[in-house]
Backbone as CSV, one residue per row, in Angstrom:
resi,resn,N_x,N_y,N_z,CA_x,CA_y,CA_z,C_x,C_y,C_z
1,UNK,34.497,30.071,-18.599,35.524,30.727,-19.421,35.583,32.220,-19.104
2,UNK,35.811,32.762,-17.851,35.788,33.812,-17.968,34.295,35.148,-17.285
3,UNK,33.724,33.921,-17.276,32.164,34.544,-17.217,31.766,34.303,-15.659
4,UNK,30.919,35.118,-14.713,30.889,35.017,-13.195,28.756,35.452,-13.220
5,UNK,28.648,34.155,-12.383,27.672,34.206,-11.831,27.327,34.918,-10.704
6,UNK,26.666,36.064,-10.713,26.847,36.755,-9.191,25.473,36.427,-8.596
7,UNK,24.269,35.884,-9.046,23.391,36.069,-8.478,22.636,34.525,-9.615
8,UNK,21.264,34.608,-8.516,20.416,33.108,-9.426,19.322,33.560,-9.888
9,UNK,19.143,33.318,-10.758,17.322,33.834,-10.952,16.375,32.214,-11.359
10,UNK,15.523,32.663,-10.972,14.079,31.742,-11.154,13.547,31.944,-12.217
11,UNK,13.554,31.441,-13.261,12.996,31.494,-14.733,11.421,30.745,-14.432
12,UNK,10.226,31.706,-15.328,9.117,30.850,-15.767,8.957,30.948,-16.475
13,UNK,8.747,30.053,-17.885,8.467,30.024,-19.033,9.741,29.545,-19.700
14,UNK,9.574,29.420,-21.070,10.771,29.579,-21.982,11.746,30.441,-21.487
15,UNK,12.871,30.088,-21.704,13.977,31.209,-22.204,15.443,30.930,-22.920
16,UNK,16.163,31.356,-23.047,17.443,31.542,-23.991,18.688,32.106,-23.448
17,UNK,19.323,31.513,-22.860,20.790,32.899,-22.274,22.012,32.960,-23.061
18,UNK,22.128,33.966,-23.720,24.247,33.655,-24.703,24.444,34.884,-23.903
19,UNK,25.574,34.614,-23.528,26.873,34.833,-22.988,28.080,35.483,-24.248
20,UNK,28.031,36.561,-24.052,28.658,37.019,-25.174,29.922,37.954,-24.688
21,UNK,30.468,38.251,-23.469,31.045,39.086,-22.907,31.814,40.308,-23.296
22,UNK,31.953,41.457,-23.035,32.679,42.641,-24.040,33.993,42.187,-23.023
23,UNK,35.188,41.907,-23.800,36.601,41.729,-23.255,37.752,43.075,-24.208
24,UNK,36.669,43.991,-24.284,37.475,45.297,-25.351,38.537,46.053,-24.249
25,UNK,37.947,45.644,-22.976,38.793,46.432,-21.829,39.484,46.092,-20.992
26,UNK,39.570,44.139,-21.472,40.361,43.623,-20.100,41.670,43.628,-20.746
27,UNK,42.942,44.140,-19.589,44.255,44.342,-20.202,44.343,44.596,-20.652
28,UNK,43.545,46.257,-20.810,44.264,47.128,-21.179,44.585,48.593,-19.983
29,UNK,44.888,49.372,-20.079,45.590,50.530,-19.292,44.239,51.139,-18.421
30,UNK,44.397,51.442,-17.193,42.868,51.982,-16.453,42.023,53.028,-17.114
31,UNK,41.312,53.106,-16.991,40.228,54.167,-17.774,40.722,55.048,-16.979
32,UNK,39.885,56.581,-17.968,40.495,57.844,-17.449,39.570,58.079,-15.791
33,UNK,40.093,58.863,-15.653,39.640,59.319,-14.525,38.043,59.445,-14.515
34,UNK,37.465,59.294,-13.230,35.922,59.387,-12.983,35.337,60.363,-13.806
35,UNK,33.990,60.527,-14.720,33.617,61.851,-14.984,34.136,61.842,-16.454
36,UNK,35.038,61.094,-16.840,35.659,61.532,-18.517,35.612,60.280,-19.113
37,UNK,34.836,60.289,-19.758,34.375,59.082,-20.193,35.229,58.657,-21.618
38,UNK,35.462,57.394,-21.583,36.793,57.700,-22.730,35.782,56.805,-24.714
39,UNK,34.120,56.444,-23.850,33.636,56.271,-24.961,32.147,56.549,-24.606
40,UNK,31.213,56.381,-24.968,29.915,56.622,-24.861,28.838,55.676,-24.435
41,UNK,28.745,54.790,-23.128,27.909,53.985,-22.659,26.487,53.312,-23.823
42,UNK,25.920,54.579,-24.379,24.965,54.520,-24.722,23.533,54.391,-24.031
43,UNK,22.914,53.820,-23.756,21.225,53.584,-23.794,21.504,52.496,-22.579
44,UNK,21.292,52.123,-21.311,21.637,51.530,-20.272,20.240,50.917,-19.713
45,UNK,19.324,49.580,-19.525,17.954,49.550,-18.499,18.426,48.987,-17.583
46,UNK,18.613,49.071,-16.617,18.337,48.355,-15.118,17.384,47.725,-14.481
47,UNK,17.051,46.758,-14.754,15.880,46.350,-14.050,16.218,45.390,-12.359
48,UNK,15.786,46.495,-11.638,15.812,46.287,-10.068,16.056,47.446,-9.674
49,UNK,15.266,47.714,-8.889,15.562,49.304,-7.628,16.102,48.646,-6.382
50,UNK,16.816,47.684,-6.319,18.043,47.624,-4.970,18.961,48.159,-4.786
51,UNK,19.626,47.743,-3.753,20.992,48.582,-3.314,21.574,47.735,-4.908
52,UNK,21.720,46.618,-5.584,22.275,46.351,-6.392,22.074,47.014,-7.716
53,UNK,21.162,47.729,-8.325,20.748,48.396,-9.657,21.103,49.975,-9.052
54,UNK,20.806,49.986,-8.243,21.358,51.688,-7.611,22.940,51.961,-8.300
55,UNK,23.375,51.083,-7.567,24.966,51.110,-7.154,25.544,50.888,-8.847
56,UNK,24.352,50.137,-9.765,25.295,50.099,-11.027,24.794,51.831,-11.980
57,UNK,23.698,51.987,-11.329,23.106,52.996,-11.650,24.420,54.328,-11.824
58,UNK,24.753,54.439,-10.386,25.545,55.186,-9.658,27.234,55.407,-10.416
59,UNK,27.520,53.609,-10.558,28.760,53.646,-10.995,28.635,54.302,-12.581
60,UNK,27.742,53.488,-13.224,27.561,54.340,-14.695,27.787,55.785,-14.990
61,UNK,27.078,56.249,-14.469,26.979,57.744,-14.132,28.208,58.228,-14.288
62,UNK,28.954,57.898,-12.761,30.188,58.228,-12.978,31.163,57.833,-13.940
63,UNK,31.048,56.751,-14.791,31.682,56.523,-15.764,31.833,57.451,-16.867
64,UNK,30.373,57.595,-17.367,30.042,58.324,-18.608,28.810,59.219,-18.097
65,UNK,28.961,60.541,-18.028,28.111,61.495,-17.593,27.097,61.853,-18.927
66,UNK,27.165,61.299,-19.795,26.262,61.037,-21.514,25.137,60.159,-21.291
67,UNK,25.486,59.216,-20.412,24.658,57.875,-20.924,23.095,58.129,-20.737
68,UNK,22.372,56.996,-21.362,20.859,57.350,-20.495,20.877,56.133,-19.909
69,UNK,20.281,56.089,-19.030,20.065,55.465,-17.839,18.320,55.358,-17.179
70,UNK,17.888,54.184,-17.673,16.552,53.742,-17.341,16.600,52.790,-16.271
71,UNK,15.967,52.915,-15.018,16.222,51.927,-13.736,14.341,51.323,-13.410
72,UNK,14.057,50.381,-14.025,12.994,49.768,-13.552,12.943,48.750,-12.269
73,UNK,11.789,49.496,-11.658,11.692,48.896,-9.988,10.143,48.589,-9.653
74,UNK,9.996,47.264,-9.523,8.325,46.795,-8.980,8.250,46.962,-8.179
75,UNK,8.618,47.533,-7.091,8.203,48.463,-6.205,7.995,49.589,-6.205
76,UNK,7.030,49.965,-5.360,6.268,51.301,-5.254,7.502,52.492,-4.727
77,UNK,8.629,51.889,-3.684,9.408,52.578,-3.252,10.805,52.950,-3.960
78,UNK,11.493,54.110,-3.991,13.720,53.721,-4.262,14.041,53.015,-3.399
79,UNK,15.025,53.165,-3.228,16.162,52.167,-2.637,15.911,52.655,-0.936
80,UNK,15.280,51.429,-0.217,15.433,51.442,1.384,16.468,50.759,1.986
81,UNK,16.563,50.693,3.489,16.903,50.015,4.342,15.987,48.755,4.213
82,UNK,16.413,47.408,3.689,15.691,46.553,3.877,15.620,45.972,5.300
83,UNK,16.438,46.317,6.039,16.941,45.718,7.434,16.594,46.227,8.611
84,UNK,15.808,47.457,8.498,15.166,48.163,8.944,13.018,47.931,9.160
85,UNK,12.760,47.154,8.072,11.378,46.952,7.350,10.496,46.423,8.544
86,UNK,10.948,45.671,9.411,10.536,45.005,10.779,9.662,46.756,11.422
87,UNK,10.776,47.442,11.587,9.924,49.074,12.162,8.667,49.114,11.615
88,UNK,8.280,48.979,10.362,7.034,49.461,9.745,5.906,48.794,10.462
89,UNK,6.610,46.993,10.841,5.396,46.976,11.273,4.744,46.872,12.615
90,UNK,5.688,47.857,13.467,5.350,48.211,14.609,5.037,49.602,14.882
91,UNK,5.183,50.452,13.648,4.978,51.523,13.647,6.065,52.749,14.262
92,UNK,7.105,52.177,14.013,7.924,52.664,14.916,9.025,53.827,13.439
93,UNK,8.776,53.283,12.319,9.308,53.879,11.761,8.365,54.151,10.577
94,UNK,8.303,55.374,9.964,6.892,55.198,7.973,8.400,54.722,7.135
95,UNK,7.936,54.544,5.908,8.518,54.472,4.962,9.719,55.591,4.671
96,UNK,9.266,57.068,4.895,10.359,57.874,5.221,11.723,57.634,5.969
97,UNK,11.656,57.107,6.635,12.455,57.067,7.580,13.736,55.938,7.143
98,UNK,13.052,55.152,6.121,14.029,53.759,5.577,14.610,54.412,4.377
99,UNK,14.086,55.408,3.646,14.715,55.842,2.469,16.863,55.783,2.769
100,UNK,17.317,55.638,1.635,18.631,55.502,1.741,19.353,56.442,1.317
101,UNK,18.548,57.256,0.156,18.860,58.238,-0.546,18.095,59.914,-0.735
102,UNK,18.793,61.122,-1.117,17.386,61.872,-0.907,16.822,61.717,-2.332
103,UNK,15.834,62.868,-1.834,14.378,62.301,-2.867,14.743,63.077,-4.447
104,UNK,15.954,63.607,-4.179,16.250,64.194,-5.775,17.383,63.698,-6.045
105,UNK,18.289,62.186,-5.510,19.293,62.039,-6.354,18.573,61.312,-7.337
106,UNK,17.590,60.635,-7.808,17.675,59.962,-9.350,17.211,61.327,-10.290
107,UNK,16.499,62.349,-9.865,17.064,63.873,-10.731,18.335,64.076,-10.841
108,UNK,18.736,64.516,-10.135,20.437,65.122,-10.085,21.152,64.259,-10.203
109,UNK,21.245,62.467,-10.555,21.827,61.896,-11.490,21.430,61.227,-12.499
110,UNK,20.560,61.972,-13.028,19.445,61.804,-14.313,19.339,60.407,-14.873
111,UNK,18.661,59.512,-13.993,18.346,58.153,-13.811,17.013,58.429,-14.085
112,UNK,16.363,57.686,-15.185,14.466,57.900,-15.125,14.562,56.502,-14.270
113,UNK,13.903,56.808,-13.431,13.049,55.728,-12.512,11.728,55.355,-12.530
114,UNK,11.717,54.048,-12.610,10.216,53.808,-12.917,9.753,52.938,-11.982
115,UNK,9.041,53.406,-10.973,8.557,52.598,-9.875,6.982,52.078,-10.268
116,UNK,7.244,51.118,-9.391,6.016,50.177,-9.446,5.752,49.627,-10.803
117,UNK,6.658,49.030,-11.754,6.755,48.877,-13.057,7.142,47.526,-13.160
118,UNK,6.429,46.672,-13.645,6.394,45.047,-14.282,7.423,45.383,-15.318
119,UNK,8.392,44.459,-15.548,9.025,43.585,-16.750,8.163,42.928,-17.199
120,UNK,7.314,42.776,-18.609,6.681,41.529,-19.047,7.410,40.729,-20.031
121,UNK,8.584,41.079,-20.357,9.292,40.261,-21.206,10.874,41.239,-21.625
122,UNK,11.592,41.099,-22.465,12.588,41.077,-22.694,12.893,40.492,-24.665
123,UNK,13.437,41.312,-24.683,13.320,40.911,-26.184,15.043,41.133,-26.981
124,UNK,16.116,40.105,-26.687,17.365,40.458,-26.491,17.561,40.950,-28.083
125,UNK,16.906,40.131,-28.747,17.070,40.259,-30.706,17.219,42.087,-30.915
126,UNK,15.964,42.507,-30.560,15.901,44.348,-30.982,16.232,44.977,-29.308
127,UNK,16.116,44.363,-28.853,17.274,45.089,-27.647,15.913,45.840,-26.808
128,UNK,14.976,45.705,-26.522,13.947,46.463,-25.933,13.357,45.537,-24.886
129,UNK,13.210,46.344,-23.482,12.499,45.885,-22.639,11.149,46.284,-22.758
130,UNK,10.359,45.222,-22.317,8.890,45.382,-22.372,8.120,45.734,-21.024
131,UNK,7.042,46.714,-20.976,7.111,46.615,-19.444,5.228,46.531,-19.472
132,UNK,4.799,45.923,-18.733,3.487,45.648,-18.131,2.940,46.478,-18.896
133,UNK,2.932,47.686,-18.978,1.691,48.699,-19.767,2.025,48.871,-21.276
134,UNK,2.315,47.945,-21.425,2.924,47.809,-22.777,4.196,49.123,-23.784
135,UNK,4.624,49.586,-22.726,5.284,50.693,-23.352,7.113,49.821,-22.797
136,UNK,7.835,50.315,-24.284,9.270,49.721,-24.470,10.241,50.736,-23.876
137,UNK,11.089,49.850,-23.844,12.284,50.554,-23.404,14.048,50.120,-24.450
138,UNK,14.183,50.989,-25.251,15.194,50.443,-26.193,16.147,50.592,-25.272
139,UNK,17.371,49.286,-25.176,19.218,49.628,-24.833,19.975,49.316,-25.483
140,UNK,21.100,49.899,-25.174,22.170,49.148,-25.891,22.759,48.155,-24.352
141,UNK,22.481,48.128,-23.417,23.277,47.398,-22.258,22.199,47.122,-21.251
142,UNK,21.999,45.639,-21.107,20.914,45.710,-20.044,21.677,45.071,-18.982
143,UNK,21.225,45.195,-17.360,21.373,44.568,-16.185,19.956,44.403,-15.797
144,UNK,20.535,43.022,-15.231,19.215,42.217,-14.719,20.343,42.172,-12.917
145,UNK,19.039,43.242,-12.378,19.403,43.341,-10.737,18.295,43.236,-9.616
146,UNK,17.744,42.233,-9.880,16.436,41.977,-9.501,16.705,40.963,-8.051
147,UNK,18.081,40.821,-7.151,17.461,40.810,-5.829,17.503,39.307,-5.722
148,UNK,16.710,38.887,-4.525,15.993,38.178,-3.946,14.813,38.192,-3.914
149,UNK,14.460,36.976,-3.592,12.582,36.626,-3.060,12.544,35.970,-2.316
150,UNK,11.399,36.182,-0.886,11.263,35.082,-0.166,10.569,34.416,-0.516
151,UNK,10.903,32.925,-0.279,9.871,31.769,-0.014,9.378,31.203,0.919
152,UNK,8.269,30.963,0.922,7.419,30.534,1.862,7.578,28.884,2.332
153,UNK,7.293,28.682,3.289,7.849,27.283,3.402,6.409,26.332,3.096
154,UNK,6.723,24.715,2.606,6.324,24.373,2.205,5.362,23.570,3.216
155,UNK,4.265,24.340,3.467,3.316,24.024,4.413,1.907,24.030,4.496
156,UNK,1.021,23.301,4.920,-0.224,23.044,4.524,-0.898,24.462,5.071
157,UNK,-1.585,24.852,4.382,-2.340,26.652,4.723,-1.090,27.573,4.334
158,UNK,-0.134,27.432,4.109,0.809,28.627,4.165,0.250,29.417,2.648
159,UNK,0.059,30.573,2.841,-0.590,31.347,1.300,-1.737,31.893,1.633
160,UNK,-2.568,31.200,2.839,-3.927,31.780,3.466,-4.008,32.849,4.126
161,UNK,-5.272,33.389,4.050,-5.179,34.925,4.441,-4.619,34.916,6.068
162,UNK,-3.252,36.019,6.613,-2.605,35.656,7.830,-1.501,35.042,7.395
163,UNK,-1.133,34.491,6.834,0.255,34.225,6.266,1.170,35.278,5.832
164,UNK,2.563,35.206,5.956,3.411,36.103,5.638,4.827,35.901,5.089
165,UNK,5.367,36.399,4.480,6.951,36.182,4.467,6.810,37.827,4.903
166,UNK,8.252,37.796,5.259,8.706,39.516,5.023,10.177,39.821,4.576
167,UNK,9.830,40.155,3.243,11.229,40.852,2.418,11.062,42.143,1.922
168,UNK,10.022,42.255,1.728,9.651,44.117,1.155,8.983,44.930,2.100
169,UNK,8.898,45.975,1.634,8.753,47.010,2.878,7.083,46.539,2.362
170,UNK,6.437,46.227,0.987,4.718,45.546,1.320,4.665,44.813,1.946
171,UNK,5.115,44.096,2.382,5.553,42.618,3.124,4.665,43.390,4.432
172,UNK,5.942,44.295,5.088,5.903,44.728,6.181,4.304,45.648,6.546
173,UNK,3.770,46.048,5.631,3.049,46.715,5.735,1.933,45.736,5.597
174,UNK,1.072,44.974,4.864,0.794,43.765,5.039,0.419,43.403,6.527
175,UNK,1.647,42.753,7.151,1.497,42.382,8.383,1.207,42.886,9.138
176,UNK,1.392,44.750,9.263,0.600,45.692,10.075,-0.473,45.672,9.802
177,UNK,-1.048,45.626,8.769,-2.135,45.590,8.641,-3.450,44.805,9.108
C-alpha cells in the first residue's frame, strides 16, 4: 500500500515491524528551497556509517539545518571506498587513502558520529536506541542503514582460523594479516 522495501535485513531474536508511514507531504506543493526548512526534523539516529546513512545524513542536513542528527557506525572507520578494500591487503593503499570524505565534514555538518558502536536493541515504544555500553539515544525519526553482510559459504572448515570473506575494510586487514 504504498510502502517500499529498499533493502533486507536478517533479524535474530524476536521482533515487531508497523509500518506507519508520514503521507503529510505527498501531494502537496515542493518544499522550500534547500537550507529553509519549512518544519523542524527534530531528533534523527542513523544507524549505519555507509555511503547509505551518510547520504541520508547529508540530505537531512540540507533539509533542516536545526535537526540533530546521531549516525551510529560498527565500524571503527566513516564512510570508505568499499571497492577499493582489496589495496589494504596488499598494502598498496592504508585506510587513508579509502576515506570518501574529509575528516571534518561530520563537524561542519554537525552529525555526532559514533564509530565502532553496537546497536543492542531498539526500543520503538519510548523512541530510544540502545547502544552496547549501555548509553541511549532518544529520536523522533529513526533509519535503519545498515548495508550488507557477507556470507560465508556453506562449507566444512569455513570459520577456521585462515578463512575469510571480504566486505569491510577489517575484513581486509585480517587477511593481511
Amino acid at each position: 500500500d504504498g510502502n517500499r522495501l529498499a533493502c533486507q535485513a536478517v533479524l535474530r531474536g524476536d521482533c515487531t515491524v508497523s509500518l506507519k508511514p508520514d503521507r503529510s507531504g505527498v501531494g502537496t506543493s515542493p518544499a522550500e528551497p534547500t537550507g529553509t526548512p519549512t518544519r523542524s526534523i527534530g531528533k534523527v539516529v542513523i544507524i549505519g556509517g555507509g555511503i547509505a546513512g551518510v547520504s541520508v545524513a547529508e540530505k537531512l542536513r540540507e533539509a533542516d539545518v536545526r535537526c540533530e542528527i546521531a549516525l551510529v557506525n560498527r565500524e571503527p572507520h566513516h564512510l570508505y571506498n568499499r571497492m577499493g578494500i582489496s589495496r589494504v591487503i596488499y598494502g598498496r593503499s592504508a585506510m587513508s587513502g579509502l576515506y570518501l570524505l574529509p575528516d571534518d565534514w561530520f563537524d561542519a555538518h554537525h552529525v555526532d558520529s559514533w564509530l565502532n558502536t553496537l546497536v543492542s536493541s531498539v526500543d520503538v515504544t519510548e523512541r530510544v536506541v540502545h547502544r552496547a555500553t549501555g548509553e541511549r539515544l532518544g529520536y523522533d525519526h529513526l533509519v535503519f542503514a545498515t548495508g550488507a553482510r557477507a556470507g560465508g559459504p556453506d562449507l566444512p572448515g569455513f570459520g577456521l582460523c585462515g578463512t575469510f570473506v571480504l566486505r569491510e575494510a577489517g575484513d581486509a586487514a585480517d587477511i593481511r594479516a
